[in-house]
């Protein structure tokens, strides 16, 4: 089966190679262009929709309630199971697939509200059905039409890859392992009571052992994915073994997206032969200390990606380092003139800090308004072409930071500048922000970004001042461009929202409309990379283009 995995990855121009630090890694064997699909991955079992979202999605095909199909028609409705009254389905075909595949064994089970319990039971059923021949190789375990064919990814291969994933039982918290044993015991008892047919040579008439079920749970803990829609709202959890082969980076060159229950790994930048393909397991917008803590607790590794690397000559005292960084970055003097870091590692020194607000500590709408009101929105034409490097301001305030970042980076995206040039200018921006005096509180920390994002959403909901909302939104865009990869879907989605705010700003006149159009062009360029130009997620790109036509009509 190992050879079969090698052959499967080779079809996508990928190879799985051993690595002394990471166990193994996926590398490109050919040039993978940005915006193209690196690989797709099928779920080992039907993904688990969160209880809060069950009434809004078909459990079998994930179609949303009220959605309209690609060919139009009436808004989509859902019917719930008449027995458990907790699972919802599109139609009889979806219900039949669910009933034959898994639902008849979970329908009366009252413990299915526990996500770990539910996932474990679903995986145990899926693996046994494959082993005893109830599922033919290449047959979908989810949708009636079959989300995958044998040419895409045979279920036998999915199950094999799952068996090779690391569960880190040896270093897991004993309390957590004890909890897993309780869940495994309950699942095994329920599988026996439900009379699920364990008849494969492997099972010999009995469900998996407690030990085997605990191993499954440990693998879930380290390898599960949160499934999100095109707007990046999470709504389910699933096990995608092939997708779990990709290692993490806080500066990823690929993104994980979903269409129904198919996981799609898409390239954010051109990936060269021999280069590792990495996704991100955590939000790249949080500070280094928090990211590393999350990665260590859930995935059991010490991140050493370009944003997290440390010097090898001497051990790093994390507490001392954080203390020194806090002292250096809290004043209105240059950020870290003596910093030893370069490249992406500088970024985390820049965004560190929890300072925001006036001296009395009260952050309210009036104070925030005074911080963002001085921002001057850019002229649309200034973002269209790549000119000479922008000189950094003498003092970094929220207004000067916004202007500097927007005028420096947006033209690089609009003109599709090569990654090497983009990184070169980005690193120069980091160095300038590092050595230029800044206002207090420091205007580009993640704490400031969090407050700005929240205030931006408040202004959008209020609708009282679209001009102010647009200024805040432009500031948030500047921070996103500093932190996230330039084609990250979060950047594209924010551009779409910002364009709507600019278009609504009637006081801004035709200048706001022109700027809205330019930001829509930016949104489309980014989302075509992250969401693709075909498939379900491309519907969002089409929404952007439809709104763009409205704006163009107004511009004449």
Coordinates of C-alpha atoms in Angstrom, one line a residue:
X1 CA 0.0 0.0 0.0
X2 CA 3.0 2.3 0.5
X3 CA 3.8 2.0 -3.2
X4 CA 0.2 2.8 -4.0
X5 CA 0.4 6.0 -1.9
X6 CA 3.6 6.9 -3.7
X7 CA 1.9 6.4 -7.0
X8 CA -1.1 8.4 -5.9
X9 CA 1.0 11.4 -4.9
X10 CA 3.1 11.2 -8.0
X11 CA 0.0 11.7 -10.1
X12 CA -0.3 15.1 -8.6
X13 CA 3.4 15.9 -9.0
X14 CA 4.2 15.3 -5.3
X15 CA 6.4 13.0 -3.2
X16 CA 6.4 12.0 0.4
X17 CA 10.0 12.0 1.7
X18 CA 11.5 11.3 5.1
X19 CA 12.8 14.2 7.2
X20 CA 14.9 13.9 10.4
X21 CA 13.1 16.8 12.0
X22 CA 9.6 16.4 10.8
X23 CA 9.3 12.6 10.4
X24 CA 8.2 13.1 6.7
X25 CA 7.2 15.9 4.4
X26 CA 5.4 16.4 1.1
X27 CA 7.5 18.1 -1.6
X28 CA 6.7 19.2 -5.2
X29 CA 8.2 17.2 -8.0
X30 CA 7.2 19.8 -10.6
X31 CA 6.3 23.5 -10.7
X32 CA 2.9 24.0 -9.1
X33 CA 1.4 27.3 -10.2
X34 CA -0.4 29.6 -7.7
X35 CA -4.1 29.1 -7.7
X36 CA -4.0 25.5 -8.9
X37 CA -5.1 22.4 -6.9
X38 CA -2.1 20.7 -5.3
X39 CA -4.2 17.7 -4.3
X40 CA -7.7 16.7 -3.1
X41 CA -8.4 14.6 -0.1
X42 CA -11.5 12.5 0.9
X43 CA -12.8 12.1 4.4
X44 CA -12.2 8.7 6.1
X45 CA -15.8 8.9 7.3
X46 CA -18.7 11.3 7.0
X47 CA -17.6 14.6 8.7
X48 CA -19.3 15.7 11.8
X49 CA -21.4 18.8 11.6
X50 CA -21.4 20.9 14.7
X51 CA -24.7 20.6 16.7
X52 CA -25.2 24.4 16.3
X53 CA -25.1 24.0 12.5
X54 CA -27.0 20.7 11.9
X55 CA -30.3 22.3 11.0
X56 CA -28.6 24.4 8.4
X57 CA -26.8 21.7 6.4
X58 CA -27.5 18.3 4.8
X59 CA -25.6 15.7 6.8
X60 CA -24.7 13.7 3.6
X61 CA -23.8 16.4 1.0
X62 CA -23.4 19.5 3.3
X63 CA -25.6 21.6 1.1
X64 CA -26.8 24.6 3.0
X65 CA -30.5 25.3 3.8
X66 CA -31.9 28.0 1.6
X67 CA -29.1 27.7 -1.0
X68 CA -29.9 27.8 -4.7
X69 CA -28.3 25.3 -7.1
X70 CA -26.0 26.3 -9.9
X71 CA -28.8 26.2 -12.4
X72 CA -31.3 28.3 -10.3
X73 CA -34.5 27.0 -8.9
X74 CA -36.2 27.3 -5.6
X75 CA -34.2 27.8 -2.4
X76 CA -33.1 24.5 -0.9
X77 CA -34.9 23.1 2.1
X78 CA -34.0 20.3 4.5
X79 CA -36.0 17.5 6.2
X80 CA -34.9 16.0 9.5
X81 CA -34.8 12.4 10.5
X82 CA -38.1 11.4 11.9
X83 CA -36.5 9.1 14.6
X84 CA -33.7 11.0 16.2
X85 CA -34.9 14.4 15.0
X86 CA -31.3 15.7 15.0
X87 CA -29.9 15.1 11.5
X88 CA -31.1 16.9 8.4
X89 CA -31.1 15.8 4.7
X90 CA -31.7 17.3 1.3
X91 CA -33.9 14.5 -0.1
X92 CA -34.5 10.8 0.0
X93 CA -31.3 10.0 -1.9
X94 CA -29.1 11.7 0.7
X95 CA -31.1 10.1 3.6
X96 CA -30.7 6.6 2.0
X97 CA -27.0 7.1 1.6
X98 CA -26.7 8.1 5.3
X99 CA -29.0 5.4 6.5
X100 CA -27.2 2.6 4.7
X101 CA -23.7 4.0 5.5
X102 CA -23.9 5.0 9.1
X103 CA -27.1 6.7 10.4
X104 CA -29.0 3.5 11.3
X105 CA -26.2 2.6 13.8
X106 CA -26.0 6.1 15.4
X107 CA -29.6 7.3 15.1
X108 CA -30.8 6.1 18.6
X109 CA -27.5 6.8 20.3
X110 CA -27.9 9.6 22.9
X111 CA -24.1 10.0 23.3
X112 CA -23.7 11.3 19.8
X113 CA -23.6 14.9 21.0
X114 CA -19.9 14.4 22.0
X115 CA -17.8 15.2 19.0
X116 CA -14.9 12.8 19.9
X117 CA -17.4 10.0 20.6
X118 CA -19.3 10.6 17.3
X119 CA -16.1 10.8 15.2
X120 CA -14.7 7.6 16.8
X121 CA -17.9 5.7 16.2
X122 CA -18.2 6.9 12.6
X123 CA -14.6 6.0 11.8
X124 CA -14.9 2.5 13.4
X125 CA -18.0 1.8 11.3
X126 CA -16.3 3.2 8.1
X127 CA -13.2 1.1 8.5
X128 CA -15.1 -2.1 9.3
X129 CA -17.4 -1.6 6.3
X130 CA -14.4 -1.3 4.1
X131 CA -12.7 -4.3 5.5
X132 CA -15.8 -6.6 5.3
X133 CA -16.6 -5.5 1.8
X134 CA -19.7 -3.4 2.5
X135 CA -18.0 -0.5 0.8
X136 CA -16.5 -1.2 -2.6
X137 CA -13.1 0.3 -3.2
X138 CA -13.4 3.8 -4.7
X139 CA -17.0 4.2 -3.5
X140 CA -17.9 7.4 -1.7
X141 CA -18.8 7.1 2.0
X142 CA -20.7 10.4 1.9
X143 CA -22.6 11.6 -1.1
X144 CA -25.1 9.6 -3.2
X145 CA -23.4 10.5 -6.4
X146 CA -19.9 9.7 -5.1
X147 CA -17.6 12.6 -4.2
X148 CA -14.6 10.6 -5.2
X149 CA -13.9 7.9 -7.7
X150 CA -11.2 5.2 -7.5
X151 CA -9.0 7.3 -9.8
X152 CA -9.2 10.2 -7.3
X153 CA -8.5 8.4 -4.0
X154 CA -9.5 4.8 -3.2
X155 CA -11.0 4.5 0.3
X156 CA -8.5 1.7 1.0
X157 CA -5.7 4.2 0.5
X158 CA -7.5 6.7 2.8
X159 CA -7.7 4.1 5.5
X160 CA -4.0 3.1 5.0
X161 CA -2.8 6.7 5.3
X162 CA -4.9 7.2 8.4
X163 CA -3.1 4.1 10.0
X164 CA 0.3 5.8 9.4
X165 CA -0.6 9.2 11.0
X166 CA 1.1 10.0 14.3
X167 CA -1.0 9.9 17.4
X168 CA 1.7 10.8 19.9
X169 CA 0.3 8.5 22.6
X170 CA 3.6 8.2 24.3
X171 CA 3.7 12.0 25.1
X172 CA 0.0 12.5 25.5
X173 CA -1.5 13.8 28.8
X174 CA -2.4 10.8 31.0
X175 CA -5.6 12.6 32.0
X176 CA -6.5 13.0 28.3
X177 CA -5.7 9.3 27.6
X178 CA -7.9 8.3 30.5
X179 CA -10.8 10.3 29.0
X180 CA -10.1 8.6 25.6
X181 CA -10.3 5.2 27.2
X182 CA -13.7 6.1 28.7
X183 CA -15.0 7.3 25.3
X184 CA -13.5 4.2 23.6
X185 CA -15.2 1.9 26.1
X186 CA -18.6 3.6 25.6
X187 CA -18.2 3.5 21.8
X188 CA -17.3 -0.2 21.8
X189 CA -20.3 -1.1 24.1
X190 CA -22.7 0.9 21.8
X191 CA -21.3 -0.8 18.7
X192 CA -22.1 -4.2 20.3
X193 CA -25.6 -3.1 21.3
X194 CA -26.3 -1.7 17.9
X195 CA -25.5 -5.0 16.3
X196 CA -23.2 -3.5 13.7
X197 CA -22.0 -6.4 11.6
X198 CA -18.3 -6.8 12.4
X199 CA -17.6 -9.7 10.1
X200 CA -14.3 -9.0 8.4
X201 CA -11.3 -11.3 9.0
X202 CA -9.6 -8.5 10.8
X203 CA -12.4 -7.9 13.3
X204 CA -13.5 -11.6 13.6
X205 CA -17.0 -10.7 14.8
X206 CA -16.0 -8.0 17.4
X207 CA -15.6 -4.2 17.3
X208 CA -12.0 -2.8 17.5
X209 CA -10.3 -3.2 20.9
X210 CA -10.3 -0.4 23.4
X211 CA -6.6 0.1 22.7
X212 CA -7.2 0.4 18.9
X213 CA -10.0 2.9 19.5
X214 CA -7.8 5.0 21.8
X215 CA -5.2 5.0 19.0
X216 CA -7.9 6.3 16.6
X217 CA -8.7 9.1 19.1
X218 CA -5.1 10.1 19.4
X219 CA -4.8 10.3 15.7
X220 CA -8.0 12.5 15.5
X221 CA -6.6 14.9 18.1
X222 CA -3.4 15.5 16.1
X223 CA -4.8 15.3 12.6
X224 CA -8.4 16.5 12.4
X225 CA -9.5 19.4 10.4
X226 CA -12.1 22.1 11.0
X227 CA -14.3 22.3 7.9
X228 CA -15.3 25.8 6.7
X229 CA -17.4 27.3 4.0
X230 CA -16.2 29.7 1.3
X231 CA -16.5 32.6 3.8
X232 CA -14.2 30.7 6.2
X233 CA -16.9 30.1 8.8
X234 CA -16.3 26.7 10.4
X235 CA -19.3 24.3 10.6
X236 CA -17.9 20.8 10.9
X237 CA -15.0 18.6 11.7
X238 CA -13.5 15.8 9.6
X239 CA -10.6 13.4 9.2
X240 CA -8.8 13.8 5.9
X241 CA -5.7 11.6 6.1
X242 CA -4.1 12.6 2.8
X243 CA -4.5 16.3 3.7
X244 CA -2.9 15.5 7.1
X245 CA 0.3 14.5 5.4
X246 CA 1.2 18.2 4.8
X247 CA 3.3 19.8 7.5
X248 CA 2.6 23.2 9.1
X249 CA 4.2 26.5 8.5
X250 CA 3.2 29.9 10.0
X251 CA 4.0 31.2 6.5
X252 CA 2.3 28.6 4.3
X253 CA 2.6 28.3 0.6
X254 CA -0.7 26.4 0.3
X255 CA -4.2 26.7 1.8
X256 CA -6.8 24.1 2.8
X257 CA -10.3 24.8 1.3
X258 CA -13.5 22.7 1.1
X259 CA -16.2 22.0 -1.5
X260 CA -19.0 19.9 0.1
X261 CA -17.0 17.1 1.8
X262 CA -13.9 17.3 -0.5
X263 CA -10.8 18.9 0.9
X264 CA -8.8 20.9 -1.6
X265 CA -5.2 21.9 -1.0
X266 CA -4.5 24.9 -3.2
X267 CA -1.2 26.7 -3.9
X268 CA -1.0 30.3 -2.7
X269 CA 2.3 30.9 -4.6
X270 CA 4.2 29.2 -7.3
X271 CA 5.9 26.2 -5.7
X272 CA 9.2 25.0 -7.2
X273 CA 10.4 21.3 -7.6
X274 CA 11.9 20.1 -4.4
X275 CA 10.1 22.7 -2.3
X276 CA 8.0 21.5 0.6
X277 CA 4.3 22.2 0.4
X278 CA 3.0 23.5 3.7
X279 CA -0.4 24.5 5.0
X280 CA -1.1 26.2 8.3
X281 CA -2.7 24.5 11.3
X282 CA -3.3 27.7 13.2
X283 CA -4.3 31.3 12.5
X284 CA -1.2 33.1 11.2
X285 CA -2.5 36.3 12.8
X286 CA -1.8 35.4 16.4
X287 CA 1.5 36.1 18.1
X288 CA 4.4 33.7 18.0
X289 CA 4.2 32.6 21.6
X290 CA 0.5 31.7 21.3
X291 CA 1.0 29.9 18.0
X292 CA 3.7 27.8 19.4
X293 CA 1.7 27.0 22.5
X294 CA -1.3 25.9 20.4
X295 CA 0.9 23.8 18.1
X296 CA 2.7 22.1 21.0
X297 CA -0.5 21.3 22.9
X298 CA -2.4 19.9 20.0
X299 CA 0.2 18.7 17.5
X300 CA 3.2 18.0 19.8
X301 CA 5.9 19.8 17.9
X302 CA 8.1 22.9 18.4
X303 CA 7.5 25.1 15.4
X304 CA 10.7 26.1 13.6
X305 CA 9.2 27.6 10.4
X306 CA 10.6 30.8 9.0
X307 CA 8.5 32.9 11.4
X308 CA 9.4 30.9 14.4
X309 CA 13.1 29.9 13.9
X310 CA 15.6 30.4 16.6
X311 CA 19.4 30.7 16.7
X312 CA 21.1 27.3 17.0
X313 CA 24.2 28.6 18.8
X314 CA 22.6 28.9 22.2
X315 CA 19.3 27.9 23.8
X316 CA 16.7 30.6 23.9
X317 CA 15.2 31.6 27.2
X318 CA 11.6 32.3 26.2
X319 CA 10.7 34.2 29.3
X320 CA 13.8 36.4 29.0
X321 CA 13.2 36.9 25.3
X322 CA 9.5 37.9 25.8
X323 CA 10.5 40.3 28.6
X324 CA 13.2 42.0 26.5
X325 CA 10.8 42.3 23.5
X326 CA 8.2 43.9 25.7
X327 CA 10.7 46.5 27.0
X328 CA 11.9 47.2 23.5
X329 CA 8.5 47.5 21.8
X330 CA 6.5 49.4 24.4
X331 CA 8.2 52.8 23.9
X332 CA 7.8 55.3 21.1
X333 CA 11.4 54.8 20.1
X334 CA 12.6 52.6 17.2
X335 CA 11.2 49.1 17.6
X336 CA 14.2 46.8 17.7
X337 CA 17.3 48.5 16.1
X338 CA 19.5 45.8 17.6
X339 CA 17.4 42.9 16.5
X340 CA 19.3 39.8 15.3
X341 CA 16.4 38.5 13.2
X342 CA 15.8 38.8 9.5
X343 CA 13.1 38.0 7.0
X344 CA 9.8 36.7 8.3
X345 CA 11.2 36.3 11.8
X346 CA 11.2 40.1 12.1
X347 CA 7.4 40.1 11.7
X348 CA 6.7 38.5 15.0
X349 CA 8.8 41.1 16.9
X350 CA 6.7 43.8 15.1
X351 CA 3.3 42.4 16.0
X352 CA 4.1 41.4 19.6
X353 CA 2.5 43.5 22.4
X354 CA -0.8 43.8 24.2
X355 CA -0.8 47.6 24.6
X356 CA -3.8 49.5 23.2
X357 CA -6.0 52.3 24.5
X358 CA -5.5 55.6 26.3
X359 CA -3.6 55.9 29.5
X360 CA -6.7 55.4 31.7
X361 CA -7.1 52.0 29.9
X362 CA -10.7 52.7 28.6
X363 CA -11.1 51.8 25.0
X364 CA -14.4 53.1 23.6
X365 CA -15.8 54.2 20.3
X366 CA -14.8 57.9 20.8
X367 CA -11.2 57.0 21.5
X368 CA -11.0 54.5 18.6
X369 CA -12.6 57.1 16.2
X370 CA -9.9 59.6 17.1
X371 CA -7.2 57.0 16.3
X372 CA -8.6 56.1 12.8
X373 CA -10.1 59.5 11.7
X374 CA -6.7 60.9 10.5
X375 CA -6.3 58.0 8.0
X376 CA -6.4 59.3 4.4
X377 CA -7.8 56.8 1.9
X378 CA -5.5 56.2 -1.1
X379 CA -6.2 57.4 -4.6
X380 CA -7.3 54.5 -6.8
X381 CA -4.8 55.2 -9.5
X382 CA -1.9 55.1 -7.1
X383 CA -2.6 51.3 -6.5
X384 CA -2.7 50.3 -10.1
X385 CA 1.0 50.3 -11.2
X386 CA 4.2 49.2 -9.6
X387 CA 6.4 52.3 -9.1
X388 CA 9.6 52.9 -7.1
X389 CA 9.8 51.9 -3.5
X390 CA 7.8 54.0 -1.1
X391 CA 9.9 55.9 1.5
X392 CA 8.9 55.0 5.1
X393 CA 7.4 57.8 7.1
X394 CA 9.4 59.6 9.8
X395 CA 7.0 58.5 12.6
X396 CA 4.7 55.4 12.4
X397 CA 1.2 56.2 13.3
X398 CA -2.0 54.3 12.3
X399 CA -2.5 56.7 9.5
X400 CA 1.1 56.6 8.2
X401 CA 1.3 52.9 8.7
X402 CA -1.8 52.4 6.6
X403 CA -0.6 54.6 3.7
X404 CA 2.9 53.0 3.7
X405 CA 1.7 49.4 3.6
X406 CA -1.2 49.9 1.2
X407 CA 0.9 51.9 -1.4
X408 CA 3.9 49.5 -1.0
X409 CA 2.1 46.1 -1.2
X410 CA -1.1 46.5 -3.2
X411 CA 0.6 47.3 -6.5
X412 CA 2.8 44.2 -6.1
X413 CA -0.4 42.1 -6.0
X414 CA -2.2 44.0 -8.7
X415 CA 0.7 43.7 -11.1
X416 CA 1.4 40.0 -10.1
X417 CA 5.0 40.8 -9.1
X418 CA 7.2 37.7 -8.8
X419 CA 7.4 36.2 -5.3
X420 CA 11.1 37.1 -5.0
X421 CA 10.4 40.8 -5.6
X422 CA 7.3 40.7 -3.3
X423 CA 9.3 39.1 -0.4
X424 CA 12.3 41.5 -1.0
X425 CA 10.0 44.6 -0.6
X426 CA 8.1 43.0 2.3
X427 CA 11.3 42.4 4.2
X428 CA 12.4 45.9 3.6
X429 CA 9.1 47.1 5.0
X430 CA 9.7 45.0 8.1
X431 CA 13.1 46.5 8.6
X432 CA 11.8 50.0 8.2
X433 CA 9.0 49.4 10.7
X434 CA 11.7 47.9 13.0
X435 CA 13.9 51.0 13.0
X436 CA 11.4 53.9 12.6
X437 CA 10.0 55.6 15.7
X438 CA 6.4 54.8 16.3
X439 CA 3.5 56.3 18.2
X440 CA 2.3 54.8 21.5
X441 CA 0.5 52.5 21.6
X442 CA 2.4 50.7 18.9
X443 CA 0.1 50.8 15.9
X444 CA 0.7 47.4 14.3
X445 CA 0.4 44.8 17.0
X446 CA -2.2 42.0 16.8
X447 CA -3.9 43.5 19.8
X448 CA -4.5 46.7 17.9
X449 CA -5.6 44.6 14.9
X450 CA -8.2 42.8 17.0
X451 CA -9.7 46.0 18.3
X452 CA -9.7 47.5 14.8
X453 CA -11.4 44.5 13.3
X454 CA -14.1 44.6 16.0
X455 CA -14.7 48.3 15.6
X456 CA -14.8 47.9 11.8
X457 CA -17.6 45.3 12.1
X458 CA -19.4 47.6 14.6
X459 CA -19.3 50.5 12.2
X460 CA -20.6 48.3 9.4
X461 CA -23.5 47.1 11.5
X462 CA -24.3 50.6 12.6
X463 CA -24.0 52.2 9.1
X464 CA -23.8 55.7 10.6
X465 CA -20.4 56.5 9.1
X466 CA -19.3 54.5 6.0
X467 CA -16.3 56.9 5.6
X468 CA -15.0 56.0 9.1
X469 CA -15.7 52.3 8.5
X470 CA -13.7 52.5 5.2
X471 CA -10.7 54.1 7.0
X472 CA -10.7 51.4 9.6
X473 CA -11.1 48.7 7.0
X474 CA -8.1 50.1 5.1
X475 CA -6.0 50.0 8.2
X476 CA -7.1 46.3 8.8
X477 CA -6.2 45.5 5.2
X478 CA -2.7 47.0 5.8
X479 CA -2.2 44.8 8.8
X480 CA -3.5 41.7 6.9
X481 CA -1.0 42.4 4.1
X482 CA 1.8 42.7 6.6
X483 CA 1.0 39.4 8.3
X484 CA -0.7 37.0 5.9
X485 CA 0.4 35.6 2.5
X486 CA -0.7 38.0 -0.2
X487 CA -3.2 35.5 -1.7
X488 CA -4.6 34.3 1.6
X489 CA -8.5 34.0 1.4
X490 CA -8.9 36.2 4.6
X491 CA -7.3 39.1 2.7
X492 CA -9.5 38.6 -0.3
X493 CA -12.7 38.3 1.8
X494 CA -11.8 41.5 3.7
X495 CA -11.2 43.3 0.4
X496 CA -14.7 42.4 -0.7
X497 CA -16.2 43.7 2.5
X498 CA -14.1 46.9 2.4
X499 CA -15.2 47.5 -1.2
X500 CA -18.9 47.4 -0.1
X501 CA -18.1 49.9 2.6
X502 CA -16.4 52.3 0.2
X503 CA -19.3 52.0 -2.3
X504 CA -21.7 52.9 0.5
X505 CA -19.7 56.0 1.4
X506 CA -21.8 58.6 -0.5
X507 CA -20.0 61.4 1.2
X508 CA -16.8 60.2 -0.4
X509 CA -18.2 60.9 -3.9
X510 CA -16.8 59.4 -7.1
X511 CA -13.4 58.9 -5.5
X512 CA -14.8 56.3 -3.1
X513 CA -16.5 54.5 -6.0
X514 CA -13.2 54.4 -7.9
X515 CA -11.4 53.1 -4.9
X516 CA -14.2 50.5 -4.3
X517 CA -13.6 49.3 -7.9
X518 CA -9.8 49.0 -7.3
X519 CA -10.3 47.1 -4.1
X520 CA -12.7 44.8 -5.9
X521 CA -10.1 44.1 -8.5
X522 CA -7.7 43.2 -5.6
X523 CA -10.4 40.9 -4.1
X524 CA -10.9 39.1 -7.3
X525 CA -7.2 38.6 -8.0
X526 CA -6.7 37.1 -4.5
X527 CA -9.9 35.0 -4.4
X528 CA -9.2 33.5 -7.8
X529 CA -6.0 32.1 -6.3
X530 CA -7.5 30.9 -2.9
X531 CA -11.0 29.9 -4.1
X532 CA -10.3 28.9 -7.7
X533 CA -12.2 29.8 -10.9
X534 CA -14.3 26.6 -11.1
X535 CA -16.2 24.6 -8.6
X536 CA -18.4 25.6 -5.7
X537 CA -16.0 28.1 -4.1
X538 CA -15.7 30.0 -7.4
X539 CA -19.2 31.2 -6.6
X540 CA -17.7 33.8 -4.3
X541 CA -15.5 35.1 -7.2
X542 CA -18.6 35.4 -9.3
X543 CA -20.2 37.5 -6.5
X544 CA -17.3 39.8 -6.6
X545 CA -17.5 40.1 -10.3
X546 CA -21.2 40.8 -10.2
X547 CA -20.8 43.6 -7.7
X548 CA -17.9 44.9 -9.8
X549 CA -20.4 45.3 -12.7
X550 CA -22.6 47.4 -10.5
X551 CA -19.7 49.6 -9.6
X552 CA -18.6 49.9 -13.2
X553 CA -22.1 50.9 -14.2
X554 CA -22.0 53.8 -11.8
X555 CA -18.5 54.8 -13.0
X556 CA -19.9 54.8 -16.5

